[in-house]
Tab-separated table of C-alpha atoms in Angstrom:
chain	number	residue	atom	x	y	z
C	1064	MET	CA	-9.515	30.314	-5.352
C	1065	HIS	CA	-11.020	29.298	-8.889
C	1066	LYS	CA	-14.013	27.037	-9.002
C	1067	LEU	CA	-13.317	22.783	-9.977
C	1068	PRO	CA	-14.079	21.305	-14.206
C	1069	PHE	CA	-16.034	18.788	-11.990
C	1070	ASP	CA	-18.189	17.959	-9.490
C	1071	THR	CA	-19.296	14.491	-9.104
C	1072	VAL	CA	-16.095	11.724	-8.712
C	1073	LEU	CA	-16.817	7.418	-8.956
C	1074	ILE	CA	-14.080	6.074	-7.325
C	1075	ALA	CA	-13.807	2.758	-9.040
C	1076	ASN	CA	-12.472	1.305	-6.014
C	1077	ARG	CA	-13.510	-0.228	-2.670
C	1078	GLY	CA	-12.915	-0.126	1.353
C	1079	GLU	CA	-10.534	2.392	3.528
C	1080	ILE	CA	-8.516	4.412	0.205
C	1081	ALA	CA	-12.546	4.378	-0.886
C	1082	ALA	CA	-13.694	5.812	2.530
C	1083	ARG	CA	-10.544	7.859	3.122
C	1084	THR	CA	-11.386	9.414	-1.130
C	1085	ILE	CA	-14.811	9.919	0.173
C	1086	LYS	CA	-13.373	12.636	3.070
C	1087	THR	CA	-11.423	14.442	1.084
C	1088	LEU	CA	-13.872	15.349	-1.537
C	1089	ARG	CA	-16.315	16.363	1.060
C	1090	LYS	CA	-13.542	18.920	2.496
C	1091	LEU	CA	-13.190	20.193	-1.748
C	1092	GLY	CA	-17.059	20.498	-1.280
C	1093	LEU	CA	-17.076	17.521	-4.133
C	1094	ARG	CA	-19.774	14.739	-4.795
C	1095	SER	CA	-19.112	11.634	-3.794
C	1096	ALA	CA	-20.429	8.197	-5.961
C	1097	ILE	CA	-18.673	4.999	-5.748
C	1098	VAL	CA	-19.082	1.713	-8.011
C	1099	TYR	CA	-19.494	-2.054	-5.257
C	1100	HIS	CA	-19.589	-5.398	-5.332
C	1101	GLU	CA	-22.608	-7.071	-3.454
C	1102	VAL	CA	-20.473	-8.390	-0.507
C	1103	ASP	CA	-19.165	-4.772	0.021
C	1104	ALA	CA	-22.461	-3.697	1.011
C	1105	LEU	CA	-22.010	-3.018	4.875
C	1106	THR	CA	-18.568	-0.839	4.258
C	1107	PRO	CA	-18.164	1.900	5.775
C	1108	ALA	CA	-17.524	3.612	2.005
C	1109	VAL	CA	-20.917	2.870	0.813
C	1110	SER	CA	-22.867	3.326	3.678
C	1111	MET	CA	-20.489	7.263	3.031
C	1112	ALA	CA	-20.429	7.875	-0.501
C	1113	ASP	CA	-23.651	10.703	-1.807
C	1114	LEU	CA	-24.511	7.615	-4.235
C	1115	ALA	CA	-23.242	3.861	-4.884
C	1116	ILE	CA	-24.190	1.631	-7.820
C	1117	PRO	CA	-23.537	-1.866	-7.822
C	1118	ILE	CA	-21.838	-3.743	-10.083
C	1119	SER	CA	-21.526	-7.230	-10.862
C	1120	GLY	CA	-19.449	-9.821	-12.398
C	1121	ARG	CA	-17.751	-14.156	-12.017
C	1122	THR	CA	-15.880	-13.541	-8.653
C	1123	PRO	CA	-16.474	-10.096	-6.717
C	1124	VAL	CA	-12.708	-8.810	-7.921
C	1125	ALA	CA	-13.764	-9.265	-11.975
C	1126	SER	CA	-16.804	-6.863	-11.174
C	1127	TYR	CA	-14.029	-4.649	-10.134
C	1128	LEU	CA	-11.789	-4.779	-13.069
C	1129	ASP	CA	-14.427	-4.840	-15.864
C	1130	ILE	CA	-13.787	-1.105	-17.357
C	1131	ALA	CA	-17.243	-1.747	-19.194
C	1132	GLN	CA	-19.400	-1.207	-15.757
C	1133	ILE	CA	-17.408	1.431	-14.181
C	1134	ILE	CA	-17.348	3.538	-17.051
C	1135	ALA	CA	-21.701	2.646	-16.513
C	1136	ALA	CA	-21.355	3.453	-13.385
C	1137	ALA	CA	-19.829	6.995	-13.962
C	1138	ARG	CA	-22.328	8.288	-16.912
C	1139	LYS	CA	-25.408	7.398	-14.581
C	1140	ALA	CA	-23.946	9.114	-11.812
C	1141	ASN	CA	-23.068	12.816	-13.989
C	1142	ALA	CA	-19.239	12.042	-12.807
C	1143	GLY	CA	-17.116	14.596	-14.229
C	1144	ALA	CA	-13.611	13.198	-12.900
C	1145	LEU	CA	-12.446	9.346	-11.549
C	1146	HIS	CA	-10.669	8.239	-8.754
C	1147	PRO	CA	-9.230	5.623	-9.432
C	1148	GLY	CA	-7.017	4.992	-5.981
C	1149	TYR	CA	-4.596	1.018	-5.436
C	1150	GLY	CA	-4.331	-1.602	-6.879
C	1151	LEU	CA	-7.240	-3.126	-9.169
C	1152	LEU	CA	-6.977	-0.756	-12.281
C	1153	SER	CA	-5.446	1.807	-10.442
C	1154	GLU	CA	-2.523	1.089	-12.537
C	1155	SER	CA	-3.927	-0.131	-16.180
C	1156	ALA	CA	-2.820	2.695	-18.390
C	1157	GLU	CA	-6.319	1.012	-20.430
C	1158	PHE	CA	-8.010	2.071	-17.875
C	1159	ALA	CA	-6.897	5.952	-18.130
C	1160	ARG	CA	-7.017	5.593	-21.848
C	1161	ALA	CA	-11.589	4.419	-21.472
C	1162	VAL	CA	-12.243	7.302	-19.112
C	1163	ILE	CA	-9.963	10.037	-20.604
C	1164	LYS	CA	-12.528	8.752	-23.858
C	1165	ALA	CA	-15.538	8.568	-22.414
C	1166	GLY	CA	-14.521	12.345	-22.039
C	1167	ILE	CA	-13.620	12.225	-18.169
C	1168	THR	CA	-11.495	13.423	-15.879
C	1169	PHE	CA	-8.879	10.447	-14.485
C	1170	ILE	CA	-7.894	11.646	-11.495
C	1171	GLY	CA	-4.096	10.698	-11.831
C	1172	PRO	CA	-1.443	10.283	-13.943
C	1173	ALA	CA	-1.259	10.204	-18.171
C	1174	PRO	CA	-1.433	7.077	-19.890
C	1175	GLU	CA	1.798	6.717	-21.507
C	1176	ALA	CA	2.754	7.806	-17.714
C	1177	ILE	CA	1.161	4.695	-16.375
C	1178	GLU	CA	2.292	1.759	-19.890
C	1179	LEU	CA	6.157	3.373	-19.301
C	1180	MET	CA	6.224	2.891	-15.700
C	1181	GLY	CA	4.287	0.213	-15.534
C	1182	ASP	CA	6.094	-2.010	-17.281
C	1183	LYS	CA	9.616	-2.934	-14.637
C	1184	ILE	CA	11.276	-3.474	-17.939
C	1185	ARG	CA	10.311	-0.665	-19.551
C	1186	ALA	CA	10.616	1.532	-16.635
C	1187	ARG	CA	14.756	-0.084	-15.908
C	1188	ASN	CA	15.881	0.663	-18.914
C	1189	PHE	CA	14.121	4.253	-19.278
C	1190	VAL	CA	15.171	4.850	-15.935
C	1191	GLN	CA	19.480	3.631	-17.044
C	1192	ARG	CA	19.340	5.820	-19.900
C	1193	ASN	CA	18.651	8.827	-18.035
C	1194	GLY	CA	21.549	7.780	-15.639
C	1195	PHE	CA	20.026	6.452	-13.115
C	1196	PRO	CA	21.245	3.640	-10.678
C	1197	VAL	CA	19.648	0.525	-11.191
C	1198	LEU	CA	21.171	-2.861	-10.130
C	1199	PRO	CA	22.647	-5.983	-12.411
C	1200	CYS	CA	20.028	-7.471	-14.235
C	1201	ALA	CA	18.886	-10.591	-17.346
C	1202	ILE	CA	16.048	-9.817	-18.488
C	1203	GLU	CA	13.965	-12.642	-20.877
C	1204	ASP	CA	12.867	-10.754	-23.975
C	1205	ASP	CA	16.011	-10.168	-24.456
C	1206	ASP	CA	16.695	-13.825	-25.099
C	1207	PRO	CA	14.303	-16.355	-23.576
C	1208	THR	CA	16.815	-19.118	-24.642
C	1209	THR	CA	19.697	-17.707	-22.554
C	1210	PHE	CA	17.854	-16.796	-19.793
C	1211	VAL	CA	19.212	-19.093	-17.384
C	1212	SER	CA	22.515	-18.748	-18.086
C	1213	ARG	CA	21.952	-15.436	-18.352
C	1214	ALA	CA	20.877	-14.975	-14.974
C	1215	GLN	CA	23.062	-17.034	-14.152
C	1216	ALA	CA	26.124	-14.658	-14.877
C	1217	VAL	CA	24.700	-12.620	-12.903
C	1218	GLY	CA	25.520	-13.353	-9.583
C	1219	PHE	CA	23.347	-14.809	-6.531
C	1220	PRO	CA	21.592	-14.538	-4.139
C	1221	LEU	CA	18.960	-13.637	-7.566
C	1222	LEU	CA	15.466	-11.996	-6.976
C	1223	VAL	CA	13.494	-13.123	-9.842
C	1224	LYS	CA	10.204	-10.971	-10.717
C	1225	PRO	CA	7.279	-10.029	-13.118
C	1226	THR	CA	7.399	-7.636	-14.994
C	1227	GLY	CA	4.509	-6.015	-14.229
C	1228	GLY	CA	1.766	-6.149	-10.869
C	1229	GLY	CA	2.903	-5.539	-7.719
C	1230	GLY	CA	2.312	-6.676	-3.735
C	1231	GLY	CA	5.287	-8.470	-4.236
C	1232	LYS	CA	3.497	-11.317	-6.320
C	1233	GLY	CA	5.484	-13.805	-8.470
C	1234	MET	CA	8.706	-12.903	-6.390
C	1235	ARG	CA	10.747	-15.213	-5.510
C	1236	ILE	CA	14.803	-15.227	-3.984
C	1237	VAL	CA	17.402	-18.566	-5.569
C	1238	ARG	CA	20.662	-18.484	-3.687
C	1239	ASN	CA	21.046	-21.861	-4.980
C	1240	PRO	CA	22.063	-22.065	-8.613
C	1241	ASN	CA	20.251	-25.254	-8.975
C	1242	ALA	CA	16.840	-23.450	-7.518
C	1243	LEU	CA	16.592	-20.951	-10.384
C	1244	GLU	CA	15.074	-22.974	-13.033
C	1245	ALA	CA	12.409	-24.443	-10.809
C	1246	ALA	CA	11.955	-20.665	-9.526
C	1247	ILE	CA	11.141	-19.062	-12.326
C	1248	GLU	CA	8.806	-21.578	-13.876
C	1249	GLN	CA	7.558	-20.730	-10.216
C	1250	ALA	CA	7.317	-16.851	-10.201
C	1251	ARG	CA	5.618	-17.126	-14.496
C	1252	SER	CA	3.045	-19.528	-13.036
C	1253	GLU	CA	2.463	-16.792	-10.370
C	1254	ALA	CA	2.752	-14.013	-12.872
C	1255	ARG	CA	0.415	-15.809	-14.987
C	1256	ARG	CA	-2.214	-16.330	-12.739
C	1257	TYR	CA	-2.544	-12.585	-11.041
C	1258	PHE	CA	-1.590	-10.743	-13.732
C	1259	GLY	CA	-2.128	-12.395	-16.782
C	1260	ASN	CA	1.267	-12.035	-17.550
C	1261	GLY	CA	4.558	-14.285	-17.550
C	1262	ARG	CA	6.512	-12.431	-18.506
C	1263	LEU	CA	10.244	-11.822	-16.207
C	1264	TYR	CA	13.227	-10.745	-15.364
C	1265	VAL	CA	16.050	-11.160	-12.010
C	1266	GLU	CA	17.995	-8.892	-10.635
C	1267	ARG	CA	20.951	-9.479	-8.129
C	1268	TYR	CA	19.426	-9.276	-4.505
C	1269	LEU	CA	21.107	-7.733	-1.935
C	1270	GLU	CA	20.836	-9.409	1.530
C	1271	ILE	CA	19.925	-6.099	3.731
C	1272	PRO	CA	18.653	-4.140	2.079
C	1273	ARG	CA	15.879	-1.326	3.380
C	1274	HIS	CA	13.656	-0.454	0.824
C	1275	ILE	CA	12.698	3.782	0.702
C	1276	GLU	CA	10.367	5.257	-1.570
C	1277	VAL	CA	9.728	9.022	-2.363
C	1278	GLN	CA	6.642	10.373	-2.563
C	1279	VAL	CA	6.189	13.298	-5.697
C	1280	LEU	CA	3.369	15.317	-6.714
C	1281	GLY	CA	3.741	17.364	-10.647
C	1282	ASP	CA	1.294	19.189	-12.673
C	1283	ALA	CA	0.430	19.897	-16.496
C	1284	PHE	CA	2.762	22.931	-16.663
C	1285	GLY	CA	6.473	20.871	-16.137
C	1286	ASN	CA	6.461	21.953	-11.739
C	1287	LEU	CA	7.338	18.645	-9.607
C	1288	VAL	CA	7.913	18.856	-6.219
C	1289	HIS	CA	8.933	15.505	-2.931
C	1290	LEU	CA	7.451	15.396	0.200
C	1291	PHE	CA	10.551	13.691	1.471
C	1292	GLU	CA	10.926	9.959	1.918
C	1293	ARG	CA	8.998	6.667	3.527
C	1294	GLU	CA	10.483	3.523	5.272
C	1295	CYS	CA	8.988	0.516	4.470
C	1296	SER	CA	11.582	-2.277	5.045
C	1297	VAL	CA	9.231	-4.085	7.940
C	1298	GLN	CA	7.697	-6.435	5.706
C	1299	ARG	CA	6.505	-10.029	5.358
C	1300	ARG	CA	6.225	-11.787	1.302
C	1301	PHE	CA	7.676	-8.920	-0.168
C	1302	GLN	CA	4.410	-6.645	1.581
C	1303	LYS	CA	4.556	-4.091	3.881
C	1304	ILE	CA	3.713	-3.747	7.312
C	1305	VAL	CA	4.988	-1.642	8.700
C	1306	GLU	CA	5.528	2.202	7.542
C	1307	GLU	CA	7.718	4.854	9.041
C	1308	THR	CA	8.529	8.541	7.924
C	1309	PRO	CA	11.151	9.904	8.509
C	1310	SER	CA	13.623	6.684	7.556
C	1311	PRO	CA	15.884	5.981	10.552
C	1312	ALA	CA	19.180	4.713	7.727
C	1313	LEU	CA	19.129	7.986	5.471
C	1314	SER	CA	22.032	11.106	6.725
C	1315	PRO	CA	20.665	14.579	5.603
C	1316	GLU	CA	22.729	14.278	2.654
C	1317	LEU	CA	21.453	10.798	1.713
C	1318	ARG	CA	18.239	12.238	1.509
C	1319	THR	CA	18.527	14.884	0.093
C	1320	ARG	CA	20.447	12.452	-2.868
C	1321	ILE	CA	17.823	9.894	-2.820
C	1322	CYS	CA	15.463	12.698	-2.937
C	1323	GLU	CA	16.544	14.761	-5.928
C	1324	ALA	CA	17.258	10.977	-8.096
C	1325	ALA	CA	12.710	10.638	-7.699
C	1326	VAL	CA	12.091	13.977	-8.356
C	1327	GLY	CA	14.462	13.999	-11.839
C	1328	ILE	CA	13.165	10.431	-12.427
C	1329	ALA	CA	9.814	11.857	-12.835
C	1330	ARG	CA	10.669	14.607	-14.427
C	1331	ALA	CA	12.346	12.155	-17.138
C	1332	ALA	CA	9.365	11.024	-17.385
C	1333	GLN	CA	7.015	14.284	-17.925
C	1334	TYR	CA	5.160	12.897	-15.176
C	1335	GLN	CA	1.695	14.045	-13.650
C	1336	ASN	CA	-0.094	13.613	-10.521
C	1337	ALA	CA	1.244	11.805	-6.997
C	1338	GLY	CA	3.350	9.477	-7.770
C	1339	THR	CA	6.352	6.867	-5.877
C	1340	VAL	CA	9.567	6.031	-6.486
C	1341	GLU	CA	11.129	3.065	-5.082
C	1342	PHE	CA	14.655	2.298	-4.510
C	1343	ILE	CA	16.254	0.321	-2.789
C	1344	LEU	CA	18.829	0.954	-0.040
C	1345	SER	CA	22.122	-0.257	0.648
C	1346	GLU	CA	25.432	0.227	2.102
C	1347	GLY	CA	24.541	4.008	1.201
C	1348	ASP	CA	24.165	2.971	-1.956
C	1349	PHE	CA	20.421	3.318	-3.607
C	1350	TYR	CA	19.032	2.371	-7.482
C	1351	PHE	CA	15.704	2.090	-8.387
C	1352	LEU	CA	13.587	-0.375	-7.682
C	1353	GLU	CA	10.396	1.174	-9.420
C	1354	MET	CA	7.783	3.911	-10.074
C	1355	ASN	CA	3.861	3.785	-9.041
C	1356	THR	CA	1.811	5.311	-10.727
C	1357	ARG	CA	-1.476	6.120	-7.828
C	1358	LEU	CA	-1.480	6.864	-4.775
C	1359	GLN	CA	0.227	5.016	-2.420
C	1360	VAL	CA	-1.476	2.326	0.453
C	1361	GLU	CA	1.343	4.677	2.854
C	1362	HIS	CA	0.600	7.878	1.785
C	1363	PRO	CA	-0.924	8.865	5.226
C	1364	VAL	CA	2.387	8.584	6.906
C	1365	THR	CA	3.696	11.586	4.307
C	1366	GLU	CA	-0.061	13.778	4.952
C	1367	MET	CA	0.697	13.687	9.014
C	1368	VAL	CA	4.894	15.478	8.905
C	1369	THR	CA	4.104	17.233	5.618
C	1370	GLY	CA	-0.206	18.012	6.736
C	1371	VAL	CA	-1.025	18.138	2.615
C	1372	ASP	CA	-3.053	16.648	1.313
C	1373	LEU	CA	-2.487	14.175	-0.449
C	1374	ILE	CA	-5.615	13.100	-2.674
C	1375	ALA	CA	-7.211	17.598	-2.970
C	1376	GLU	CA	-2.970	17.796	-4.478
C	1377	GLN	CA	-4.513	14.546	-6.961
C	1378	VAL	CA	-7.522	16.856	-7.178
C	1379	TYR	CA	-6.274	20.422	-8.143
C	1380	ALA	CA	-3.673	18.561	-10.713
C	1381	ALA	CA	-6.159	16.671	-13.246
C	1382	ALA	CA	-8.394	19.757	-13.335
C	1383	GLY	CA	-5.220	21.023	-14.640
C	1384	ARG	CA	-4.270	23.565	-11.849
C	1385	LYS	CA	-0.219	24.621	-11.014
C	1386	LEU	CA	1.274	22.985	-7.631
C	1387	ALA	CA	0.767	25.351	-5.589
C	1388	LEU	CA	3.530	23.964	-3.590
C	1389	SER	CA	6.946	24.976	-4.031
C	1390	GLN	CA	9.961	22.368	-2.534
C	1391	SER	CA	10.814	24.845	-0.213
C	1392	ASP	CA	7.214	25.038	1.011
C	1393	ILE	CA	7.588	21.492	2.025
C	1394	ALA	CA	9.041	20.375	5.053
C	1395	SER	CA	8.604	17.306	7.270
C	1396	ASN	CA	8.025	17.839	11.365
C	1397	GLY	CA	8.239	14.459	13.769
C	1398	HIS	CA	7.772	11.022	13.595
C	1399	ALA	CA	4.888	9.141	11.024
C	1400	ILE	CA	3.581	5.381	11.986
C	1401	GLU	CA	1.069	3.596	9.616
C	1402	LEU	CA	0.544	0.292	11.282
C	1403	ARG	CA	-1.716	-2.432	8.202
C	1404	LEU	CA	-4.041	-3.931	10.813
C	1405	TYR	CA	-4.707	-7.314	8.009
C	1406	SER	CA	-7.401	-10.264	8.943
C	1407	GLU	CA	-3.987	-12.540	9.135
C	1408	ALA	CA	-2.456	-15.346	10.982
C	1409	PRO	CA	1.040	-14.639	11.338
C	1410	GLU	CA	1.598	-17.801	13.334
C	1411	ARG	CA	0.360	-20.345	10.575
C	1412	GLY	CA	2.267	-18.484	7.657
C	1413	TYR	CA	0.102	-15.494	7.184
C	1414	VAL	CA	-2.531	-17.217	6.316
C	1415	PRO	CA	-5.436	-14.683	5.805
C	1416	THR	CA	-8.492	-15.435	7.917
C	1417	THR	CA	-12.052	-15.181	7.990
C	1418	GLY	CA	-15.249	-14.552	9.312
C	1419	LYS	CA	-17.564	-11.934	11.172
C	1420	VAL	CA	-16.674	-8.671	12.818
C	1421	LEU	CA	-18.863	-8.768	15.661
C	1422	LEU	CA	-16.890	-5.738	17.517
C	1423	LEU	CA	-14.813	-3.225	17.237
C	1424	GLU	CA	-13.299	-0.588	18.833
C	1425	TYR	CA	-10.481	1.801	18.240
C	1426	PRO	CA	-8.094	4.008	19.984
C	1427	ASP	CA	-8.663	7.145	20.257
C	1428	GLY	CA	-5.996	10.101	19.981
C	1429	VAL	CA	-4.931	8.469	16.712
C	1430	ARG	CA	-5.296	8.066	12.973
C	1431	ILE	CA	-7.852	5.582	11.587
C	1432	ASP	CA	-8.644	4.745	7.683
C	1433	SER	CA	-10.814	1.843	7.855
C	1434	GLY	CA	-12.531	-0.345	5.266
C	1435	ILE	CA	-14.616	-3.003	7.881
C	1436	MET	CA	-17.797	-1.812	10.664
C	1437	ARG	CA	-19.407	-4.085	13.393
C	1438	GLY	CA	-21.294	-6.284	11.035
C	1439	GLN	CA	-18.854	-6.813	7.678
C	1440	HIS	CA	-18.548	-10.152	7.338
C	1441	ILE	CA	-14.385	-10.728	5.731
C	1442	THR	CA	-13.958	-12.527	3.325
C	1443	ALA	CA	-11.298	-13.359	1.238
C	1444	ALA	CA	-11.957	-12.720	-2.138
C	1445	PHE	CA	-9.996	-9.069	-1.067
C	1446	ASP	CA	-6.481	-8.867	-0.297
C	1447	PRO	CA	-7.348	-8.960	3.237
C	1448	MET	CA	-5.532	-5.461	4.268
C	1449	LEU	CA	-8.833	-4.275	7.024
C	1450	ALA	CA	-7.829	-0.725	8.138
C	1451	LYS	CA	-4.474	1.510	9.863
C	1452	ILE	CA	-3.852	2.413	12.513
C	1453	ILE	CA	-1.696	6.309	12.015
C	1454	VAL	CA	0.214	8.523	14.339
C	1455	HIS	CA	2.589	11.330	14.453
C	1456	ALA	CA	4.749	12.167	17.634
C	1457	PRO	CA	7.649	14.866	17.906
C	1458	SER	CA	10.321	11.787	18.049
C	1459	ARG	CA	9.940	8.602	16.432
C	1460	ILE	CA	10.495	6.778	19.776
C	1461	GLU	CA	7.624	8.581	20.813
C	1462	ALA	CA	5.889	8.078	18.029
C	1463	ALA	CA	6.802	4.221	18.365
C	1464	MET	CA	5.339	3.793	21.575
C	1465	LYS	CA	2.178	5.775	20.743
C	1466	ALA	CA	1.556	3.502	17.724
C	1467	HIS	CA	2.343	0.357	20.138
C	1468	ARG	CA	-0.382	2.040	22.420
C	1469	ALA	CA	-2.853	2.496	19.511
C	1470	VAL	CA	-2.619	-1.451	18.836
C	1471	ARG	CA	-2.991	-2.770	22.320
C	1472	GLU	CA	-5.943	-0.752	21.961
C	1473	LEU	CA	-7.437	-1.752	19.387
C	1474	VAL	CA	-10.203	-4.394	20.193
C	1475	LEU	CA	-11.236	-6.488	16.726
C	1476	LEU	CA	-13.535	-9.821	17.461
C	1477	GLY	CA	-14.690	-12.396	15.219
C	1478	CYS	CA	-11.777	-12.396	12.478
C	1479	GLU	CA	-7.649	-13.462	13.482
C	1480	THR	CA	-5.773	-10.613	12.678
C	1481	ASN	CA	-2.465	-9.775	12.658
C	1482	ALA	CA	-2.587	-6.611	16.035
C	1483	SER	CA	-0.473	-9.381	17.804
C	1484	LEU	CA	2.355	-8.892	15.493
C	1485	LEU	CA	1.948	-4.977	15.480
C	1486	ALA	CA	2.764	-4.886	18.975
C	1487	ARG	CA	6.169	-7.170	18.479
C	1488	ILE	CA	7.011	-5.410	16.112
C	1489	LEU	CA	6.618	-1.885	18.024
C	1490	ALA	CA	8.109	-3.432	21.105
C	1491	ASP	CA	11.555	-5.176	19.812
C	1492	GLU	CA	15.092	-3.831	20.422
C	1493	ALA	CA	16.542	-3.761	16.580
C	1494	PHE	CA	12.907	-1.571	15.540
C	1495	LEU	CA	13.078	0.788	18.226
C	1496	GLY	CA	16.431	0.665	17.342
C	1497	GLY	CA	16.092	0.720	13.916
C	1498	GLN	CA	17.483	-1.600	12.393
C	1499	PHE	CA	15.644	-3.698	10.154
C	1500	HIS	CA	15.738	-4.166	6.690
C	1501	THR	CA	13.955	-5.955	3.776
C	1502	GLY	CA	15.004	-9.157	5.825
C	1503	TYR	CA	14.174	-8.252	9.445
C	1504	LEU	CA	10.585	-10.682	10.032
C	1505	GLU	CA	11.996	-13.903	8.633
C	1506	GLU	CA	15.462	-13.737	11.055
C	1507	ASN	CA	13.054	-13.414	13.939
C	1508	PRO	CA	10.130	-15.616	13.184
C	1509	HIS	CA	9.820	-15.716	17.186
C	1510	LEU	CA	8.045	-11.967	16.472
C	1511	ALA	CA	5.388	-13.842	14.239
C	1512	THR	CA	4.114	-16.402	17.071
C	1513	ASP	CA	1.790	-16.116	19.196
C	1514	ASN	CA	1.279	-17.990	22.786
C	1515	PHE	CA	-0.887	-18.245	25.341
C	1516	ALA	CA	-0.290	-15.318	27.992
C	1517	THR	CA	-0.248	-12.197	24.326
C	1518	GLY	CA	-3.883	-14.732	23.647
C	1519	LEU	CA	-5.438	-14.523	27.259
C	1520	SER	CA	-3.810	-10.743	27.915
C	1521	ALA	CA	-6.197	-9.926	24.693
C	1522	PHE	CA	-9.474	-11.541	25.543
C	1523	LEU	CA	-8.747	-9.933	28.972
C	1524	ALA	CA	-8.802	-7.195	27.268
C	1525	SER	CA	-11.583	-7.792	25.145
C	1526	ALA	CA	-13.336	-8.795	27.987
C	1527	ALA	CA	-13.125	-5.713	29.716
C	1528	LEU	CA	-13.850	-3.742	27.056
C	1529	LEU	CA	-17.298	-5.091	26.984
C	1530	THR	CA	-18.097	-3.770	30.559
C	1531	ARG	CA	-17.733	-0.338	28.993
C	1532	PRO	CA	-21.557	0.436	28.469
C	1533	VAL	CA	-20.664	3.812	26.259
C	1534	ARG	CA	-17.950	2.578	24.476
C	1535	ALA	CA	-19.037	-1.355	24.187
C	1536	SER	CA	-23.025	-1.676	22.677
C	1537	ALA	CA	-25.583	-3.815	24.525
C	1538	ASP	CA	-26.088	-5.375	21.465
C	1539	ALA	CA	-22.768	-6.912	20.459
C	1540	VAL	CA	-23.557	-9.379	23.421
C	1541	PRO	CA	-25.451	-12.313	22.018
C	1542	GLU	CA	-23.557	-12.153	18.541
C	1543	LEU	CA	-20.273	-12.806	20.728
C	1544	HIS	CA	-22.287	-15.228	23.732
C	1545	ALA	CA	-23.143	-17.271	19.861
C	1546	ALA	CA	-20.063	-16.633	18.717
C	1547	PHE	CA	-17.717	-18.364	21.868
C	1548	GLY	CA	-20.714	-20.126	23.934
C	1549	SER	CA	-20.989	-19.510	27.703
C	1550	TRP	CA	-18.642	-16.978	29.847
C	1551	ARG	CA	-18.078	-14.638	32.465
C	1552	ASN	CA	-16.569	-11.251	32.289
C-alpha cells in the first residue's frame, strides 16, 4: 500500500461526526486536528484529536462557517488534507475551492460537482436531461411573475422547497390552493434565514412516499460503485430519525434498478469521492430527489452491512488512489438500523431541549457514534442530534429487537431526549411490518406522546442503574441530588 501524500487531516466539523472521523484517521495512521468553539471544549472529539485549535465568532455556528479561520487553523496544524464532515461547510463549493487554493487536499468531491448538485434546480434539470425520472415541478426563476399559477398547474398536493440547503428547512406541504401563497412566503423567509437564499421551486407531493437513498463511491479514474440503499422514511419535519438497510420496500429487481440509476447519475456528473443519491419511491416508481455531495449522517448502516469504512474510502479517493473495490466485491450482509438520539421533546412538538449531561450510560454490544460526554452542557446552538445508536443482526426483526433493547438500556440524565419515541417506533406494528412512509409519524401522533408510565419506567431504570457501582460512578450522585432534590433508590 502506497504512503498517503499527507500525514495530518484537519476536521472542519464538530460533534459525533468529528469523533467518528478521528477513529478512522487513527486507523490509517494519520494525525488528526480539529477546530472548536469554546462551547464544544468538553466534547469527545476535542479530547480525542491530536491537536485542537480554538476558533471564535459572533455565534458558535458562525465560527464553524468562517472559511478564513478554518484555513488558518489548517495551516497552523500543518494539515495536508481537510475533512468537512457533514452539515456546516461540507457542501460549500466556495469552501472546497478555498481549501484547494490553500494547497490543502479537500476530502470530498470536486467543487464543480458540489456546485452542480448543491443547487436543487440545476441538479434536477441535469438529471432530467440525462434521462432519469423527476417529479413534475415549477421553478420560480423561470418566470417569478407566473410562479404561483405555474405551481397550481402542477397539481395538488405540492411541496414548496428552497433551491439550496437541506435538513427539511424551508419546506412546506400545500394541499389547499388557497394556502399556496402564504406557504411560499413562509418557505422563502425560512430559506433566507437558514441559507441566505430565498429562491424556491415546487414539485408534486406524493402522499405515501418512501425516502430511499443510495450510497455511491467514485475515484478520479472514472470508477464508480454503489453500496446499496438505505431506507430513510421515518422522519419528523423532513428530518430523519430511524434509518436502515436493506429497505423493506424494495424487491430485488427494484433494488437493482434504483442502485443502477444512482450510479448512472453519479457517472453523468463525473462524481468522485463519497456521495448519496436520494429518491422518492411511490407505488413501484422512483424519482430523483437530490444528491448529497458529502458523507451522510446515516452512513454507519451501510458500513455495518458491507464492512466498508466509508471515511477511509473518502481519504483514499482524495489522495488519488483507485477504488480497491469493484461492484462484484460489495455484498450486503444482514440488516442494520440506526437510531438518532436527539435532545428534544417529541410530546411538545419536537421542541429542542437543553441541560447538563449529569449521567450518561450507553448500552453494550452495539455501535455508538456519540458527540457528547458527561459534564457537557447541551445548548440550542446546534442541531439537536446527540448520538447515534447503530445495530446489526442477521435479520430485520432481530435488528429491531436489538435496537429496542439498546434504546431502553440507554441512560441520559440532565436533558430530555427522544429515546422513548424511538422505543415506541421500534415496537410499533406498522414499523415492524415495514408498512410506513415519510408521513408515518404525522399519521401516528400517539407515538410522540409520552405518558406517566413510560416516564416512571425510565426513571426507575435510571435509578436502578445508579446502584451499579462499576457503571455509575459515585461522583455523579451530588449533581443528581442537586438536580432532583432529596430522593432515594
